Amino acid sequence: MSLIATPQSMTFEAPLPLQSGASIRGYSLSYETYGTLNADKSNAVLICHALNASHHVAGVYADQPHNTGWWDNMIGPGKSLDTDRFFVIGVNNLGSCFGSTGPMHVNPDTGRVYGADFPVVTVEDWVNAQARLLDALGIEQLAAVMGGSLGGMQALSWTLQYPERVKHAVVVASAPNLNAENIAFNEVARRAIVTDPDFHNGHFYAQGVVPKRGLRIARMIGHITYLSDDVMNEKFGRELRQAVTNNATGYKYSTQEVEFQIESYLRYQGDKFSEYFDANTYLLITRALDYFDPARAFGGDLSKALSRASCQFLLVSFSTDWRFSPARSREMVKALLDNRRDVSYAEIDAPHGHDAFLLDDARYLNVVRSYFDNMATALNEGVQA
Amino acid sequence: MSLIATPQSMTFEAPLPLQSGASIRGYSLSYETYGTLNADKSNAVLICHALNASHHVAGVYADQPHNTGWWDNMIGPGKSLDTDRFFVIGVNNLGSCFGSTGPMHVNPDTGRVYGADFPVVTVEDWVNAQARLLDALGIEQLAAVMGGSLGGMQALSWTLQYPERVKHAVVVASAPNLNAENIAFNEVARRAIVTDPDFHNGHFYAQGVVPKRGLRIARMIGHITYLSDDVMNEKFGRELRQAVTNNATGYKYSTQEVEFQIESYLRYQGDKFSEYFDANTYLLITRALDYFDPARAFGGDLSKALSRASCQFLLVSFSTDWRFSPARSREMVKALLDNRRDVSYAEIDAPHGHDAFLLDDARYLNVVRSYFDNMATALNEGVQA
C-alpha cells in the first residue's frame, strides 16, 4: 500500500521582505504532510527541494497512482525517514512552478502576470517563507530539516537563520556555495533561455509561446552535470542508437541526426523538461543557487559563518559527484567541527554522480535511517521523561 | 624578430573519397610552412589543429603583426619545435572556416554554397587530404606529425593510415575516442546551434544572418570544458564583476544581468566566437570528434587497432584536463606498449585543464623540446652516415 498524499495550499497576505530589498505579498505555498504531528509537536521534519522538485516528496495521489513523490525511496512508512514516527512536511518554494506562487501567477500589486518581474528569491528568503508556514502549522521547532543539493543549502541556512528552531540538519550532496564552474554552467543555461526568441524578455505567457529551445538546452547541460562520467560511460558509452548497414562503421555520417544513445537520452530529457518547467523559474532557482554563500558576510570564513548553528548535523556526499563534490561537504564538516558542533559525515562510494542523492543506495539509505532512528529514540525518551 | 608567416593555398581537382561514402572535389587547402625543407626532405613536421584553430600555427603575418599563430609558443626559431632545424607545415582542415574549403564555399557540383550540405568529414578524411598536400609538396615521409586534442587524434590516425610515412607522432592532450560525456557536451552545443532560428537548416548564408545565439552557447560550453575547476576558481572564484552598494551582499539581485566575473568572461568568449566562427563548421568538427574511434573496427580493442602503427611516439597529458584526462592518454600508451612500440609519455602536473596544451608550461615545452632535439640529432647523424 502506497502512502496517499494530499496537496495543500496556504496563502500569506502579509508582505514577506526579501533579501533583495523587495517584498512579496499575497502569495501561496503548496505543501504536503505525511504522518502525524505528535502531541508536543516535536516530531516534525521539513524537506527542502532542489531545482526540479516540489512539495510532492513522498507517496502518490489518490487519483494519480503513478505520480510518486521525488524522495519516496527515502520517506514513507518504515522507510529511512519513517512517516510512522515523524511528521514530514514538503513545501514548494516561492518562485517555483509546481503550485506555490511563481512567475506564471498574477502580481496582486499590478494585476498582471509576474513573468520576469517576479522578485529574485534567495535560499534565505525561501527559509523565511518556510518558517512562516511552520508558524501557521503551529510548529515551533523542527526535529530536523533535510535536503539534498540546493535543498541541502536550505537545510544549512535554516540552522543559521533559525538556530533555535532546528534540532537536526541533514545536508546531502550539497555545498556551502557554488564554485566558478557551477556558476558557469548555470549561466550558460540561463543564456540559452534568455536568448531564445520565444522568451520575450520573460513575458512569453502573453504571447502564447514557451522558450522551449532554451529550456531544452538548459536541461541537457544540467543532466550532464548530474551524472558522473563513469555512469554515463556505463549506461551509454559510445553506443549507437541504431547502426546503419551501408557503412562499415555503422555511422550515419550526419551532423544533426541522433547517432549515439547519449544524444538520444539528452534530447529526450530536454524535450520532456521543456514541456512542464517554467523558464522564469529556471532563472530564479539557478540564481538562488549562485547567490547562496553564508560565508560571504564573514569575509569568506565559513567557520565563522557556521558558528551560529547550534543543532546536530548529518552530512552525506557521494564520491563521483562532481557538481557538489565530497570536498565541498568536507568544507562544511570542517567548519562545523571548528565550532565543536556535533557532526556525522558519510562519504558514500557511489558511481552515479550528483544524482546519487535521489537513488537507491543501501549504504546511503541506511546512514540516513540510523540517524533518524537515533532521533526517534531520543524523542521517545523525551516523552517518557 | 618574429617569424613571418605566409599563408598559401593549394587546390585539388581530383575527388577525395570520404569515409561516409561521399566525395569532394575541387577543394582547396590553406597551409603555411616555416623553416626549410632539407635536401633529402626528411625534416618535415606536420601540425594538425583542433576545433578552433587553423593553418596559422606560428609567427605573424607581415601586415598583421599581432596575428600570432596558435602554437607560436611551441614552434619557431629556437623553440621546442625549432623551425631552424625542422620544416613545419600547418594546414587548415577541410570543412573548417579559416581558408580551406568549407560550408561557406560554393559546391562546384551545384554552383550553390554548401551550407549544411557540406559532406561530413572525419579525422581519417582530414589525414587523407593532408597526405595529398604532402604528395604535392614532394614529402614522402614526415619526421613527425604532431597535434593537441583533436589534432592529437589526427596525429594518431596518421600513424595508422600511413604508418610508413611517419617516423614520429607527438600526441598531446588527446584521447583514442570521445567518451559519453564528451559526446554529450558536443551534442548540447550542436543542439544550441541547430535550434537557433537563424540557423535555417544550415543555409543561413543566403538569409544574411548567422546563428550567433547558438554559437555563443556552444562556445560557452566549450570554454567550461577547456578549463579546470581549480583554475576557474583561482581566476574567477565567486568574484563579482561590480558589487553594488545598496545591498549588504553587493549582489544586484538580477537573473539576467552579469553578477559574477565568470559570467562576464563566458559571455565575452561567446560573443567573440560568434563573430567569426562558422556554425556549419562547428557541427562538422564536433562530429569528426564524435566519430573518431580507431578501435571501433577492432571490436573496441585499442591494442589491436594500434598494432598498425610503426613509428615512435611521444604522448603528453595534463593532470587537470577533465576533457581528455590523463587516463585516456594512458590507454593509448598501454595499447602501444602492448605492441612493443617505442613510447615516451609525460603527464604534466598543470593546473589549467585541457587548455594547458596551448599554454606556456616549462616542463611541457621542455619535454617536447627534448623529443625534437633527439630527433634532430638523429636526422643529422642520418645525413652524416
PDB file of N, CA and C in Angstrom, chain A residues 20 120 122 177-181 184-185 187 190-192 194-195 197 199 213 217 224 229 232-233 237-238 240 249 251 253-257 259-260 263 266-267 287 290-293 296 322, chain B residues 20 120 122 177-181 184-185 187 190-192 194-195 197 199 213 217 224 229 232-233 237-238 240 249 251 253-257 259-260 263 266-267 287 290-293 296 322:
ATOM      1  N   SER A  20      16.651  40.919  -1.410  1.00  0.00           N
ATOM      2  CA  SER A  20      16.971  41.925  -2.425  1.00  0.00           C
ATOM      3  C   SER A  20      16.525  43.319  -2.027  1.00  0.00           C
ATOM      4  N   VAL A 120      13.443  38.472  -7.315  1.00  0.00           N
ATOM      5  CA  VAL A 120      14.516  37.494  -7.122  1.00  0.00           C
ATOM      6  C   VAL A 120      14.424  36.956  -5.700  1.00  0.00           C
ATOM      7  N   THR A 122      15.956  34.186  -2.730  1.00  0.00           N
ATOM      8  CA  THR A 122      17.196  33.532  -2.317  1.00  0.00           C
ATOM      9  C   THR A 122      16.887  32.359  -1.409  1.00  0.00           C
ATOM     10  N   ASN A 177      28.577  26.895  -1.042  1.00  0.00           N
ATOM     11  CA  ASN A 177      28.303  27.883  -2.095  1.00  0.00           C
ATOM     12  C   ASN A 177      28.639  27.222  -3.432  1.00  0.00           C
ATOM     13  N   LEU A 178      28.276  27.889  -4.517  1.00  0.00           N
ATOM     14  CA  LEU A 178      28.683  27.389  -5.834  1.00  0.00           C
ATOM     15  C   LEU A 178      30.107  27.855  -6.117  1.00  0.00           C
ATOM     16  N   ASN A 179      30.863  27.023  -6.792  1.00  0.00           N
ATOM     17  CA  ASN A 179      32.170  27.479  -7.275  1.00  0.00           C
ATOM     18  C   ASN A 179      32.002  28.072  -8.680  1.00  0.00           C
ATOM     19  N   ALA A 180      33.096  28.549  -9.227  1.00  0.00           N
ATOM     20  CA  ALA A 180      33.016  29.238 -10.522  1.00  0.00           C
ATOM     21  C   ALA A 180      32.453  28.330 -11.613  1.00  0.00           C
ATOM     22  N   GLU A 181      32.831  27.061 -11.584  1.00  0.00           N
ATOM     23  CA  GLU A 181      32.341  26.142 -12.615  1.00  0.00           C
ATOM     24  C   GLU A 181      30.831  25.928 -12.492  1.00  0.00           C
ATOM     25  N   ALA A 184      29.195  28.900 -13.818  1.00  0.00           N
ATOM     26  CA  ALA A 184      29.364  28.919 -15.275  1.00  0.00           C
ATOM     27  C   ALA A 184      28.291  28.066 -15.958  1.00  0.00           C
ATOM     28  N   PHE A 185      28.073  26.869 -15.467  1.00  0.00           N
ATOM     29  CA  PHE A 185      27.038  26.021 -16.072  1.00  0.00           C
ATOM     30  C   PHE A 185      25.658  26.680 -15.937  1.00  0.00           C
ATOM     31  N   GLU A 187      25.031  29.803 -15.805  1.00  0.00           N
ATOM     32  CA  GLU A 187      24.988  30.969 -16.692  1.00  0.00           C
ATOM     33  C   GLU A 187      24.720  30.541 -18.140  1.00  0.00           C
ATOM     34  N   ARG A 190      21.120  29.713 -18.420  1.00  0.00           N
ATOM     35  CA  ARG A 190      20.295  30.938 -18.425  1.00  0.00           C
ATOM     36  C   ARG A 190      20.397  31.676 -19.752  1.00  0.00           C
ATOM     37  N   ARG A 191      21.604  31.753 -20.300  1.00  0.00           N
ATOM     38  CA  ARG A 191      21.752  32.452 -21.586  1.00  0.00           C
ATOM     39  C   ARG A 191      20.960  31.737 -22.677  1.00  0.00           C
ATOM     40  N   ALA A 192      20.962  30.416 -22.627  1.00  0.00           N
ATOM     41  CA  ALA A 192      20.199  29.654 -23.624  1.00  0.00           C
ATOM     42  C   ALA A 192      18.717  30.019 -23.543  1.00  0.00           C
ATOM     43  N   VAL A 194      17.330  32.863 -22.057  1.00  0.00           N
ATOM     44  CA  VAL A 194      17.081  34.294 -22.247  1.00  0.00           C
ATOM     45  C   VAL A 194      17.234  34.695 -23.710  1.00  0.00           C
ATOM     46  N   THR A 195      18.135  34.031 -24.430  1.00  0.00           N
ATOM     47  CA  THR A 195      18.348  34.404 -25.835  1.00  0.00           C
ATOM     48  C   THR A 195      17.436  33.634 -26.784  1.00  0.00           C
ATOM     49  N   PRO A 197      14.369  33.360 -28.811  1.00  0.00           N
ATOM     50  CA  PRO A 197      13.424  34.413 -29.231  1.00  0.00           C
ATOM     51  C   PRO A 197      12.042  34.266 -28.611  1.00  0.00           C
ATOM     52  N   PHE A 199      11.468  33.766 -25.577  1.00  0.00           N
ATOM     53  CA  PHE A 199      11.494  34.177 -24.170  1.00  0.00           C
ATOM     54  C   PHE A 199      10.799  35.532 -23.974  1.00  0.00           C
ATOM     55  N   ARG A 213      13.277  25.921 -26.754  1.00  0.00           N
ATOM     56  CA  ARG A 213      14.656  25.678 -27.204  1.00  0.00           C
ATOM     57  C   ARG A 213      15.639  25.903 -26.072  1.00  0.00           C
ATOM     58  N   ILE A 217      18.040  23.124 -23.888  1.00  0.00           N
ATOM     59  CA  ILE A 217      19.493  23.238 -23.737  1.00  0.00           C
ATOM     60  C   ILE A 217      19.861  23.271 -22.246  1.00  0.00           C
ATOM     61  N   ILE A 224      24.025  16.588 -17.825  1.00  0.00           N
ATOM     62  CA  ILE A 224      25.436  16.188 -17.908  1.00  0.00           C
ATOM     63  C   ILE A 224      26.101  16.349 -16.539  1.00  0.00           C
ATOM     64  N   ASP A 229      30.838  10.890 -15.076  1.00  0.00           N
ATOM     65  CA  ASP A 229      31.496  10.388 -16.263  1.00  0.00           C
ATOM     66  C   ASP A 229      31.374   8.850 -16.358  1.00  0.00           C
ATOM     67  N   MET A 232      27.830   7.569 -17.043  1.00  0.00           N
ATOM     68  CA  MET A 232      27.485   7.859 -18.439  1.00  0.00           C
ATOM     69  C   MET A 232      28.136   6.849 -19.379  1.00  0.00           C
ATOM     70  N   ASN A 233      29.394   6.542 -19.104  1.00  0.00           N
ATOM     71  CA  ASN A 233      30.081   5.563 -19.949  1.00  0.00           C
ATOM     72  C   ASN A 233      29.452   4.193 -19.801  1.00  0.00           C
ATOM     73  N   GLY A 237      28.018   4.830 -22.973  1.00  0.00           N
ATOM     74  CA  GLY A 237      29.283   4.647 -23.674  1.00  0.00           C
ATOM     75  C   GLY A 237      29.243   5.313 -25.039  1.00  0.00           C
ATOM     76  N   ARG A 238      29.733   4.619 -26.053  1.00  0.00           N
ATOM     77  CA  ARG A 238      29.698   5.132 -27.426  1.00  0.00           C
ATOM     78  C   ARG A 238      28.654   4.363 -28.249  1.00  0.00           C
ATOM     79  N   LEU A 240      25.645   3.280 -30.399  1.00  0.00           N
ATOM     80  CA  LEU A 240      24.824   3.955 -31.388  1.00  0.00           C
ATOM     81  C   LEU A 240      23.358   3.669 -31.107  1.00  0.00           C
ATOM     82  N   THR A 249      31.338   1.341 -40.413  1.00  0.00           N
ATOM     83  CA  THR A 249      31.357   1.816 -39.039  1.00  0.00           C
ATOM     84  C   THR A 249      29.987   1.763 -38.366  1.00  0.00           C
ATOM     85  N   TYR A 251      27.979   4.184 -38.682  1.00  0.00           N
ATOM     86  CA  TYR A 251      27.615   5.596 -38.531  1.00  0.00           C
ATOM     87  C   TYR A 251      26.733   6.044 -39.694  1.00  0.00           C
ATOM     88  N   TYR A 253      26.805   9.202 -40.526  1.00  0.00           N
ATOM     89  CA  TYR A 253      27.541  10.378 -41.021  1.00  0.00           C
ATOM     90  C   TYR A 253      26.600  11.555 -41.246  1.00  0.00           C
ATOM     91  N   SER A 254      26.052  12.019 -40.156  1.00  0.00           N
ATOM     92  CA  SER A 254      25.129  13.148 -40.159  1.00  0.00           C
ATOM     93  C   SER A 254      25.480  14.056 -38.991  1.00  0.00           C
ATOM     94  N   THR A 255      25.427  15.345 -39.233  1.00  0.00           N
ATOM     95  CA  THR A 255      25.736  16.261 -38.130  1.00  0.00           C
ATOM     96  C   THR A 255      24.524  16.545 -37.252  1.00  0.00           C
ATOM     97  N   GLN A 256      23.338  16.230 -37.746  1.00  0.00           N
ATOM     98  CA  GLN A 256      22.147  16.635 -36.987  1.00  0.00           C
ATOM     99  C   GLN A 256      21.305  15.473 -36.496  1.00  0.00           C
ATOM    100  N   GLU A 257      21.414  14.344 -37.136  1.00  0.00           N
ATOM    101  CA  GLU A 257      20.633  13.200 -36.660  1.00  0.00           C
ATOM    102  C   GLU A 257      21.254  12.612 -35.398  1.00  0.00           C
ATOM    103  N   GLU A 259      23.039   9.996 -33.467  1.00  0.00           N
ATOM    104  CA  GLU A 259      23.904   8.845 -33.743  1.00  0.00           C
ATOM    105  C   GLU A 259      24.058   7.994 -32.486  1.00  0.00           C
ATOM    106  N   PHE A 260      24.353   8.674 -31.386  1.00  0.00           N
ATOM    107  CA  PHE A 260      24.722   7.951 -30.173  1.00  0.00           C
ATOM    108  C   PHE A 260      23.555   7.926 -29.177  1.00  0.00           C
ATOM    109  N   GLU A 263      23.065  10.941 -27.009  1.00  0.00           N
ATOM    110  CA  GLU A 263      22.373  12.075 -27.644  1.00  0.00           C
ATOM    111  C   GLU A 263      20.863  11.911 -27.532  1.00  0.00           C
ATOM    112  N   LEU A 266      19.733  12.619 -23.958  1.00  0.00           N
ATOM    113  CA  LEU A 266      19.727  14.045 -23.612  1.00  0.00           C
ATOM    114  C   LEU A 266      18.600  14.782 -24.320  1.00  0.00           C
ATOM    115  N   ARG A 267      18.384  14.448 -25.592  1.00  0.00           N
ATOM    116  CA  ARG A 267      17.293  15.125 -26.310  1.00  0.00           C
ATOM    117  C   ARG A 267      15.951  14.813 -25.649  1.00  0.00           C
ATOM    118  N   ARG A 287      19.677  31.299  -9.999  1.00  0.00           N
ATOM    119  CA  ARG A 287      20.241  32.468  -9.332  1.00  0.00           C
ATOM    120  C   ARG A 287      20.288  32.270  -7.810  1.00  0.00           C
ATOM    121  N   ASP A 290      23.323  30.426  -7.226  1.00  0.00           N
ATOM    122  CA  ASP A 290      24.512  31.283  -7.375  1.00  0.00           C
ATOM    123  C   ASP A 290      24.740  32.146  -6.130  1.00  0.00           C
ATOM    124  N   TYR A 291      23.632  32.690  -5.615  1.00  0.00           N
ATOM    125  CA  TYR A 291      23.761  33.692  -4.555  1.00  0.00           C
ATOM    126  C   TYR A 291      24.089  33.079  -3.196  1.00  0.00           C
ATOM    127  N   PHE A 292      23.701  31.850  -2.988  1.00  0.00           N
ATOM    128  CA  PHE A 292      23.871  31.276  -1.646  1.00  0.00           C
ATOM    129  C   PHE A 292      25.347  31.237  -1.269  1.00  0.00           C
ATOM    130  N   ASP A 293      25.676  31.802  -0.150  1.00  0.00           N
ATOM    131  CA  ASP A 293      27.077  31.892   0.258  1.00  0.00           C
ATOM    132  C   ASP A 293      27.151  32.427   1.683  1.00  0.00           C
ATOM    133  N   ARG A 296      29.925  34.625   2.937  1.00  0.00           N
ATOM    134  CA  ARG A 296      30.183  35.915   2.290  1.00  0.00           C
ATOM    135  C   ARG A 296      30.217  37.075   3.281  1.00  0.00           C
ATOM    136  N   TRP A 322      30.537  15.342  -9.116  1.00  0.00           N
ATOM    137  CA  TRP A 322      31.470  16.418  -9.472  1.00  0.00           C
ATOM    138  C   TRP A 322      30.792  17.769  -9.509  1.00  0.00           C
TER     139      TRP A 322
ATOM    140  N   SER B  20      32.354   8.626 -45.375  1.00  0.00           N
ATOM    141  CA  SER B  20      30.893   8.484 -45.412  1.00  0.00           C
ATOM    142  C   SER B  20      30.409   7.806 -46.677  1.00  0.00           C
ATOM    143  N   VAL B 120      30.041  15.322 -44.586  1.00  0.00           N
ATOM    144  CA  VAL B 120      30.598  15.032 -43.262  1.00  0.00           C
ATOM    145  C   VAL B 120      32.033  14.545 -43.444  1.00  0.00           C
ATOM    146  N   THR B 122      35.721  13.281 -41.598  1.00  0.00           N
ATOM    147  CA  THR B 122      36.213  12.607 -40.399  1.00  0.00           C
ATOM    148  C   THR B 122      37.703  12.871 -40.228  1.00  0.00           C
ATOM    149  N   ASN B 177      39.281   8.100 -28.320  1.00  0.00           N
ATOM    150  CA  ASN B 177      37.919   8.381 -28.788  1.00  0.00           C
ATOM    151  C   ASN B 177      37.266   9.282 -27.752  1.00  0.00           C
ATOM    152  N   LEU B 178      36.088   9.794 -28.085  1.00  0.00           N
ATOM    153  CA  LEU B 178      35.340  10.558 -27.091  1.00  0.00           C
ATOM    154  C   LEU B 178      34.570   9.604 -26.211  1.00  0.00           C
ATOM    155  N   ASN B 179      34.451   9.947 -24.937  1.00  0.00           N
ATOM    156  CA  ASN B 179      33.556   9.168 -24.076  1.00  0.00           C
ATOM    157  C   ASN B 179      32.155   9.789 -24.117  1.00  0.00           C
ATOM    158  N   ALA B 180      31.252   9.170 -23.400  1.00  0.00           N
ATOM    159  CA  ALA B 180      29.850   9.609 -23.463  1.00  0.00           C
ATOM    160  C   ALA B 180      29.707  11.067 -23.022  1.00  0.00           C
ATOM    161  N   GLU B 181      30.464  11.465 -22.015  1.00  0.00           N
ATOM    162  CA  GLU B 181      30.352  12.853 -21.532  1.00  0.00           C
ATOM    163  C   GLU B 181      30.854  13.832 -22.586  1.00  0.00           C
ATOM    164  N   ALA B 184      28.284  14.115 -25.154  1.00  0.00           N
ATOM    165  CA  ALA B 184      27.138  14.849 -24.602  1.00  0.00           C
ATOM    166  C   ALA B 184      27.358  16.356 -24.709  1.00  0.00           C
ATOM    167  N   PHE B 185      28.521  16.825 -24.325  1.00  0.00           N
ATOM    168  CA  PHE B 185      28.795  18.267 -24.437  1.00  0.00           C
ATOM    169  C   PHE B 185      28.731  18.719 -25.896  1.00  0.00           C
ATOM    170  N   GLU B 187      26.965  17.415 -28.233  1.00  0.00           N
ATOM    171  CA  GLU B 187      25.578  17.368 -28.671  1.00  0.00           C
ATOM    172  C   GLU B 187      24.802  18.589 -28.181  1.00  0.00           C
ATOM    173  N   ARG B 190      25.774  21.441 -30.352  1.00  0.00           N
ATOM    174  CA  ARG B 190      25.154  21.334 -31.679  1.00  0.00           C
ATOM    175  C   ARG B 190      23.672  21.679 -31.635  1.00  0.00           C
ATOM    176  N   ARG B 191      22.977  21.189 -30.597  1.00  0.00           N
ATOM    177  CA  ARG B 191      21.545  21.487 -30.498  1.00  0.00           C
ATOM    178  C   ARG B 191      21.312  22.984 -30.350  1.00  0.00           C
ATOM    179  N   ALA B 192      22.196  23.645 -29.599  1.00  0.00           N
ATOM    180  CA  ALA B 192      22.058  25.100 -29.419  1.00  0.00           C
ATOM    181  C   ALA B 192      22.155  25.788 -30.780  1.00  0.00           C
ATOM    182  N   VAL B 194      21.738  24.314 -33.935  1.00  0.00           N
ATOM    183  CA  VAL B 194      20.737  23.846 -34.895  1.00  0.00           C
ATOM    184  C   VAL B 194      19.349  24.396 -34.571  1.00  0.00           C
ATOM    185  N   THR B 195      19.062  24.597 -33.285  1.00  0.00           N
ATOM    186  CA  THR B 195      17.730  25.088 -32.906  1.00  0.00           C
ATOM    187  C   THR B 195      17.666  26.613 -32.867  1.00  0.00           C
ATOM    188  N   PRO B 197      16.870  29.861 -34.425  1.00  0.00           N
ATOM    189  CA  PRO B 197      16.051  30.150 -35.624  1.00  0.00           C
ATOM    190  C   PRO B 197      16.864  30.741 -36.769  1.00  0.00           C
ATOM    191  N   PHE B 199      19.575  29.595 -37.827  1.00  0.00           N
ATOM    192  CA  PHE B 199      20.370  28.555 -38.477  1.00  0.00           C
ATOM    193  C   PHE B 199      19.790  28.176 -39.839  1.00  0.00           C
ATOM    194  N   ARG B 213      23.310  33.190 -31.537  1.00  0.00           N
ATOM    195  CA  ARG B 213      22.864  32.726 -30.223  1.00  0.00           C
ATOM    196  C   ARG B 213      23.391  31.321 -29.953  1.00  0.00           C
ATOM    197  N   ILE B 217      26.362  29.962 -27.181  1.00  0.00           N
ATOM    198  CA  ILE B 217      26.142  28.909 -26.186  1.00  0.00           C
ATOM    199  C   ILE B 217      27.167  27.796 -26.384  1.00  0.00           C
ATOM    200  N   ILE B 224      33.949  26.040 -20.692  1.00  0.00           N
ATOM    201  CA  ILE B 224      33.889  25.401 -19.366  1.00  0.00           C
ATOM    202  C   ILE B 224      34.695  24.100 -19.385  1.00  0.00           C
ATOM    203  N   ASP B 229      38.374  23.074 -13.051  1.00  0.00           N
ATOM    204  CA  ASP B 229      37.663  23.592 -11.901  1.00  0.00           C
ATOM    205  C   ASP B 229      38.574  24.523 -11.083  1.00  0.00           C
ATOM    206  N   MET B 232      39.528  27.833 -12.797  1.00  0.00           N
ATOM    207  CA  MET B 232      38.351  28.712 -12.804  1.00  0.00           C
ATOM    208  C   MET B 232      38.155  29.367 -11.440  1.00  0.00           C
ATOM    209  N   ASN B 233      38.334  28.563 -10.399  1.00  0.00           N
ATOM    210  CA  ASN B 233      38.189  29.127  -9.063  1.00  0.00           C
ATOM    211  C   ASN B 233      39.279  30.142  -8.776  1.00  0.00           C
ATOM    212  N   GLY B 237      36.739  32.585  -9.267  1.00  0.00           N
ATOM    213  CA  GLY B 237      36.095  32.289  -7.995  1.00  0.00           C
ATOM    214  C   GLY B 237      34.650  32.752  -7.992  1.00  0.00           C
ATOM    215  N   ARG B 238      34.252  33.386  -6.933  1.00  0.00           N
ATOM    216  CA  ARG B 238      32.899  33.950  -6.834  1.00  0.00           C
ATOM    217  C   ARG B 238      32.943  35.470  -6.922  1.00  0.00           C
ATOM    218  N   LEU B 240      32.545  39.182  -7.905  1.00  0.00           N
ATOM    219  CA  LEU B 240      31.520  39.924  -8.624  1.00  0.00           C
ATOM    220  C   LEU B 240      32.187  40.825  -9.650  1.00  0.00           C
ATOM    221  N   THR B 249      25.158  42.426   0.524  1.00  0.00           N
ATOM    222  CA  THR B 249      25.896  41.357  -0.145  1.00  0.00           C
ATOM    223  C   THR B 249      26.680  41.864  -1.347  1.00  0.00           C
ATOM    224  N   TYR B 251      25.285  42.075  -4.161  1.00  0.00           N
ATOM    225  CA  TYR B 251      24.584  41.481  -5.303  1.00  0.00           C
ATOM    226  C   TYR B 251      23.591  42.490  -5.885  1.00  0.00           C
ATOM    227  N   TYR B 253      20.952  41.297  -7.416  1.00  0.00           N
ATOM    228  CA  TYR B 253      19.710  40.524  -7.394  1.00  0.00           C
ATOM    229  C   TYR B 253      18.986  40.632  -8.729  1.00  0.00           C
ATOM    230  N   SER B 254      19.609  40.101  -9.732  1.00  0.00           N
ATOM    231  CA  SER B 254      19.052  40.106 -11.090  1.00  0.00           C
ATOM    232  C   SER B 254      19.305  38.737 -11.707  1.00  0.00           C
ATOM    233  N   THR B 255      18.309  38.253 -12.453  1.00  0.00           N
ATOM    234  CA  THR B 255      18.505  36.939 -13.072  1.00  0.00           C
ATOM    235  C   THR B 255      19.212  37.049 -14.418  1.00  0.00           C
ATOM    236  N   GLN B 256      19.263  38.244 -14.990  1.00  0.00           N
ATOM    237  CA  GLN B 256      19.797  38.353 -16.350  1.00  0.00           C
ATOM    238  C   GLN B 256      21.064  39.193 -16.458  1.00  0.00           C
ATOM    239  N   GLU B 257      21.273  40.092 -15.528  1.00  0.00           N
ATOM    240  CA  GLU B 257      22.497  40.895 -15.589  1.00  0.00           C
ATOM    241  C   GLU B 257      23.692  40.057 -15.159  1.00  0.00           C
ATOM    242  N   GLU B 259      26.461  39.145 -12.862  1.00  0.00           N
ATOM    243  CA  GLU B 259      26.828  39.366 -11.463  1.00  0.00           C
ATOM    244  C   GLU B 259      28.287  38.976 -11.229  1.00  0.00           C
ATOM    245  N   PHE B 260      28.639  37.789 -11.731  1.00  0.00           N
ATOM    246  CA  PHE B 260      29.938  37.215 -11.397  1.00  0.00           C
ATOM    247  C   PHE B 260      30.915  37.384 -12.559  1.00  0.00           C
ATOM    248  N   GLU B 263      30.748  34.905 -15.340  1.00  0.00           N
ATOM    249  CA  GLU B 263      29.687  35.122 -16.333  1.00  0.00           C
ATOM    250  C   GLU B 263      30.150  36.090 -17.407  1.00  0.00           C
ATOM    251  N   LEU B 266      32.608  34.350 -19.756  1.00  0.00           N
ATOM    252  CA  LEU B 266      31.967  33.424 -20.697  1.00  0.00           C
ATOM    253  C   LEU B 266      31.179  34.176 -21.769  1.00  0.00           C
ATOM    254  N   ARG B 267      30.466  35.209 -21.361  1.00  0.00           N
ATOM    255  CA  ARG B 267      29.696  35.964 -22.354  1.00  0.00           C
ATOM    256  C   ARG B 267      30.642  36.590 -23.375  1.00  0.00           C
ATOM    257  N   ARG B 287      31.408  16.668 -34.902  1.00  0.00           N
ATOM    258  CA  ARG B 287      31.063  15.315 -35.358  1.00  0.00           C
ATOM    259  C   ARG B 287      32.316  14.496 -35.665  1.00  0.00           C
ATOM    260  N   ASP B 290      33.365  13.184 -32.475  1.00  0.00           N
ATOM    261  CA  ASP B 290      32.497  12.079 -32.037  1.00  0.00           C
ATOM    262  C   ASP B 290      32.850  10.774 -32.747  1.00  0.00           C
ATOM    263  N   TYR B 291      33.089  10.891 -34.048  1.00  0.00           N
ATOM    264  CA  TYR B 291      33.239   9.681 -34.863  1.00  0.00           C
ATOM    265  C   TYR B 291      34.583   8.999 -34.669  1.00  0.00           C
ATOM    266  N   PHE B 292      35.598   9.767 -34.309  1.00  0.00           N
ATOM    267  CA  PHE B 292      36.934   9.169 -34.247  1.00  0.00           C
ATOM    268  C   PHE B 292      36.973   8.036 -33.221  1.00  0.00           C
ATOM    269  N   ASP B 293      37.404   6.888 -33.640  1.00  0.00           N
ATOM    270  CA  ASP B 293      37.405   5.724 -32.744  1.00  0.00           C
ATOM    271  C   ASP B 293      38.116   4.572 -33.446  1.00  0.00           C
ATOM    272  N   ARG B 296      37.165   0.977 -32.993  1.00  0.00           N
ATOM    273  CA  ARG B 296      35.813   0.537 -33.358  1.00  0.00           C
ATOM    274  C   ARG B 296      35.836  -0.662 -34.314  1.00  0.00           C
ATOM    275  N   TRP B 322      40.107  17.514 -17.696  1.00  0.00           N
ATOM    276  CA  TRP B 322      38.991  16.575 -17.489  1.00  0.00           C
ATOM    277  C   TRP B 322      38.238  16.329 -18.790  1.00  0.00           C
TER     278      TRP B 322
END
